[in-house]
């Protein structure tokens, strides 16, 4: 950072009293009140870090294969208007019509069961819901909340906390000493749904945490940021709605993909762990899932596709399989109106439904530390109900919105 005539405080702002005077009694100009350096933010001191016990570790333990477990979706029990959850809310707003909602005034550590049911229902509908400054939601409370929604998933390769007994917690950790491996991955590859996830510890090699390759991939998933870059320091996360991916397809393509399944593999994750000298805690698996699935809460169809873990489309020639994979990758990664971007602050929580969302980390935040912990509940085996509707179909009928034009042959001027 360039030298400054002012001594910057931790938050980048000089101390000012009610009369607009500095601590030594002199009037401050606008340029003096704010310490600003373009593209630079204050790096937090790493000494005496309060979450040392939640730093990443890779214990040498081994588990057997996962077996099917009963699952009841709590979102089915939620109030249609989320009245229990929103009773204590001070504000609620959507980020855009397709995905993303933020709620203020709700303490996730003190929810009643009725509020938890409403939360599940809202997440299933909106894809991802954000909560700011959840100080009371420590790792124990986060795990207990996750257990309400289902059996917590234990990842076979990625980092878990140093503290024993937290093997169902996934750790995301990067700091100034982590290797920059952005060049090792294409941007489309970093999109994923959990349990088959993107990069964490080192935010890269150790950690694609999403697990669509499991027999029962996760549903309700929470990620809490323990420490991260300050505002403007980077490290945002982007989610995409797979309801909206389905809705972006022509009716012909929707019908075609509804008849196909895809292979989801954890072998690449296992290979990366072994190459790094880390233990593979559970043997890798390859699981076949429908490309189009139905959400049991909404009844809406969505694409169920994980760019980093889908290896093949079953029953079609390889060239056709590759074309489908590349086509879905492009829609997921480049269709802006189906994305929501969240700028994290310390103690913020994102709660999403992995059945209907992909997400991707963003980079360029070095040398800041970025430390988060994630809990994911196992859900039902993916299935397709042919009688299901799409999100767009139902909401457009409910609100009387015009039908979306999907005829790309018409001439039009670009409108921005």
XYZ file of C-alpha atoms in Angstrom, residues 205-377:
173
model
C -6.946 -29.444 -4.581
C -8.299 -30.699 -1.314
C -11.800 -29.744 -1.660
C -14.513 -30.218 -4.143
C -17.084 -30.677 -1.470
C -20.247 -31.328 -3.455
C -21.457 -34.863 -3.585
C -23.986 -35.467 -6.309
C -22.259 -38.825 -6.719
C -23.760 -40.050 -3.440
C -26.818 -42.297 -3.444
C -28.694 -39.578 -1.522
C -27.090 -36.230 -2.392
C -27.633 -33.391 0.109
C -30.588 -31.073 0.347
C -30.437 -28.304 2.988
C -26.888 -27.052 3.392
C -25.512 -24.222 5.513
C -22.193 -22.408 5.200
C -21.041 -19.945 7.859
C -18.141 -17.569 7.275
C -15.907 -17.473 10.359
C -13.327 -15.150 8.874
C -12.999 -13.561 5.474
C -11.910 -10.585 3.426
C -13.458 -7.244 4.413
C -15.975 -5.577 2.134
C -14.382 -5.114 -1.255
C -11.715 -7.743 -0.587
C -13.256 -10.463 -2.784
C -14.215 -14.015 -1.928
C -17.856 -13.812 -3.038
C -19.845 -16.966 -3.786
C -22.144 -17.285 -6.807
C -25.142 -19.640 -6.948
C -27.159 -20.676 -9.981
C -30.722 -21.982 -10.021
C -31.139 -25.356 -11.713
C -34.892 -24.711 -11.784
C -34.005 -21.801 -14.061
C -31.568 -23.900 -16.083
C -34.456 -26.257 -16.865
C -36.693 -23.313 -17.741
C -34.076 -21.938 -20.134
C -34.331 -25.065 -22.298
C -36.730 -25.473 -25.197
C -39.614 -27.865 -24.619
C -37.929 -30.259 -27.062
C -34.683 -30.291 -25.068
C -36.566 -30.593 -21.770
C -38.350 -33.695 -23.031
C -35.135 -35.171 -24.415
C -33.153 -34.713 -21.197
C -36.021 -36.070 -19.075
C -35.343 -39.443 -20.670
C -31.606 -39.472 -19.826
C -29.433 -40.234 -16.832
C -25.873 -39.185 -16.021
C -22.950 -40.803 -14.233
C -21.649 -38.860 -11.219
C -18.189 -39.941 -10.033
C -16.070 -39.204 -6.956
C -12.998 -40.888 -8.456
C -11.357 -37.581 -9.428
C -11.653 -36.323 -5.845
C -10.109 -39.520 -4.526
C -7.248 -39.302 -7.028
C -6.510 -35.727 -5.964
C -6.446 -36.688 -2.290
C -4.113 -39.624 -2.878
C -1.801 -37.484 -5.022
C -1.591 -35.016 -2.122
C -0.755 -37.789 0.344
C -4.097 -37.519 2.110
C -6.369 -40.296 3.284
C -9.411 -41.293 1.255
C -11.832 -41.966 4.091
C -14.466 -43.657 1.934
C -13.917 -45.537 -1.323
C -14.961 -43.556 -4.419
C -18.259 -44.361 -6.097
C -19.995 -43.840 -9.427
C -23.754 -43.272 -9.217
C -26.373 -42.904 -11.940
C -28.944 -40.127 -11.483
C -31.632 -38.581 -13.723
C -30.540 -35.404 -15.507
C -33.923 -33.873 -14.717
C -35.271 -34.360 -11.195
C -38.302 -33.198 -9.205
C -38.135 -31.321 -5.903
C -40.539 -32.940 -3.406
C -41.458 -29.620 -1.757
C -42.220 -27.513 -4.836
C -43.011 -30.246 -7.340
C -40.870 -28.273 -9.819
C -38.506 -29.905 -12.267
C -34.860 -28.909 -12.325
C -31.709 -29.916 -14.095
C -29.537 -32.062 -11.824
C -26.092 -31.543 -13.240
C -22.736 -31.067 -11.541
C -20.050 -29.810 -13.954
C -17.074 -31.179 -12.005
C -18.496 -34.643 -11.333
C -20.696 -35.680 -14.241
C -18.468 -37.823 -16.430
C -20.883 -39.288 -18.979
C -24.462 -39.277 -20.214
C -25.797 -42.844 -20.265
C -27.106 -44.471 -23.457
C -25.812 -41.994 -26.046
C -22.614 -41.844 -28.145
C -19.604 -40.199 -26.519
C -19.675 -37.241 -28.892
C -23.337 -36.633 -27.991
C -22.589 -37.018 -24.286
C -19.800 -34.470 -24.521
C -22.044 -32.052 -26.422
C -24.751 -32.281 -23.725
C -22.226 -31.763 -20.927
C -20.691 -28.736 -22.664
C -24.144 -27.312 -23.416
C -25.282 -27.531 -19.789
C -21.931 -26.179 -18.578
C -22.396 -23.095 -20.750
C -25.942 -22.416 -19.531
C -24.964 -22.818 -15.871
C -21.874 -20.639 -16.043
C -22.944 -17.871 -18.437
C -26.677 -17.194 -17.950
C -26.600 -14.123 -15.707
C -30.293 -13.919 -14.808
C -30.169 -17.334 -13.122
C -27.240 -16.329 -10.877
C -27.087 -14.690 -7.467
C -23.831 -13.337 -6.027
C -23.310 -12.970 -2.280
C -20.705 -10.698 -0.717
C -19.776 -12.270 2.597
C -19.055 -10.626 5.916
C -17.936 -12.308 9.132
C -20.629 -14.545 10.725
C -22.883 -14.450 7.654
C -24.691 -17.685 6.767
C -25.924 -18.996 3.432
C -28.527 -21.790 3.474
C -29.230 -23.504 0.164
C -30.858 -26.548 -1.408
C -28.192 -28.594 -3.167
C -30.853 -30.399 -5.177
C -31.661 -27.252 -7.134
C -28.493 -25.123 -6.943
C -24.938 -25.142 -8.168
C -22.418 -22.705 -6.754
C -18.903 -21.485 -7.349
C -16.323 -19.705 -5.265
C -14.639 -16.619 -6.676
C -10.953 -15.847 -6.372
C -8.639 -12.885 -6.245
C -8.969 -12.328 -2.481
C -5.387 -13.217 -1.483
C -3.709 -12.633 0.921
C -6.857 -12.543 3.056
C -7.845 -15.535 5.154
C -11.172 -17.087 4.154
C -12.471 -19.648 6.645
C -15.941 -21.203 6.640
C -17.674 -24.334 7.914
C -20.368 -26.254 6.073
C -23.076 -28.685 7.169
C -25.132 -30.730 4.686
C -28.118 -33.030 5.311
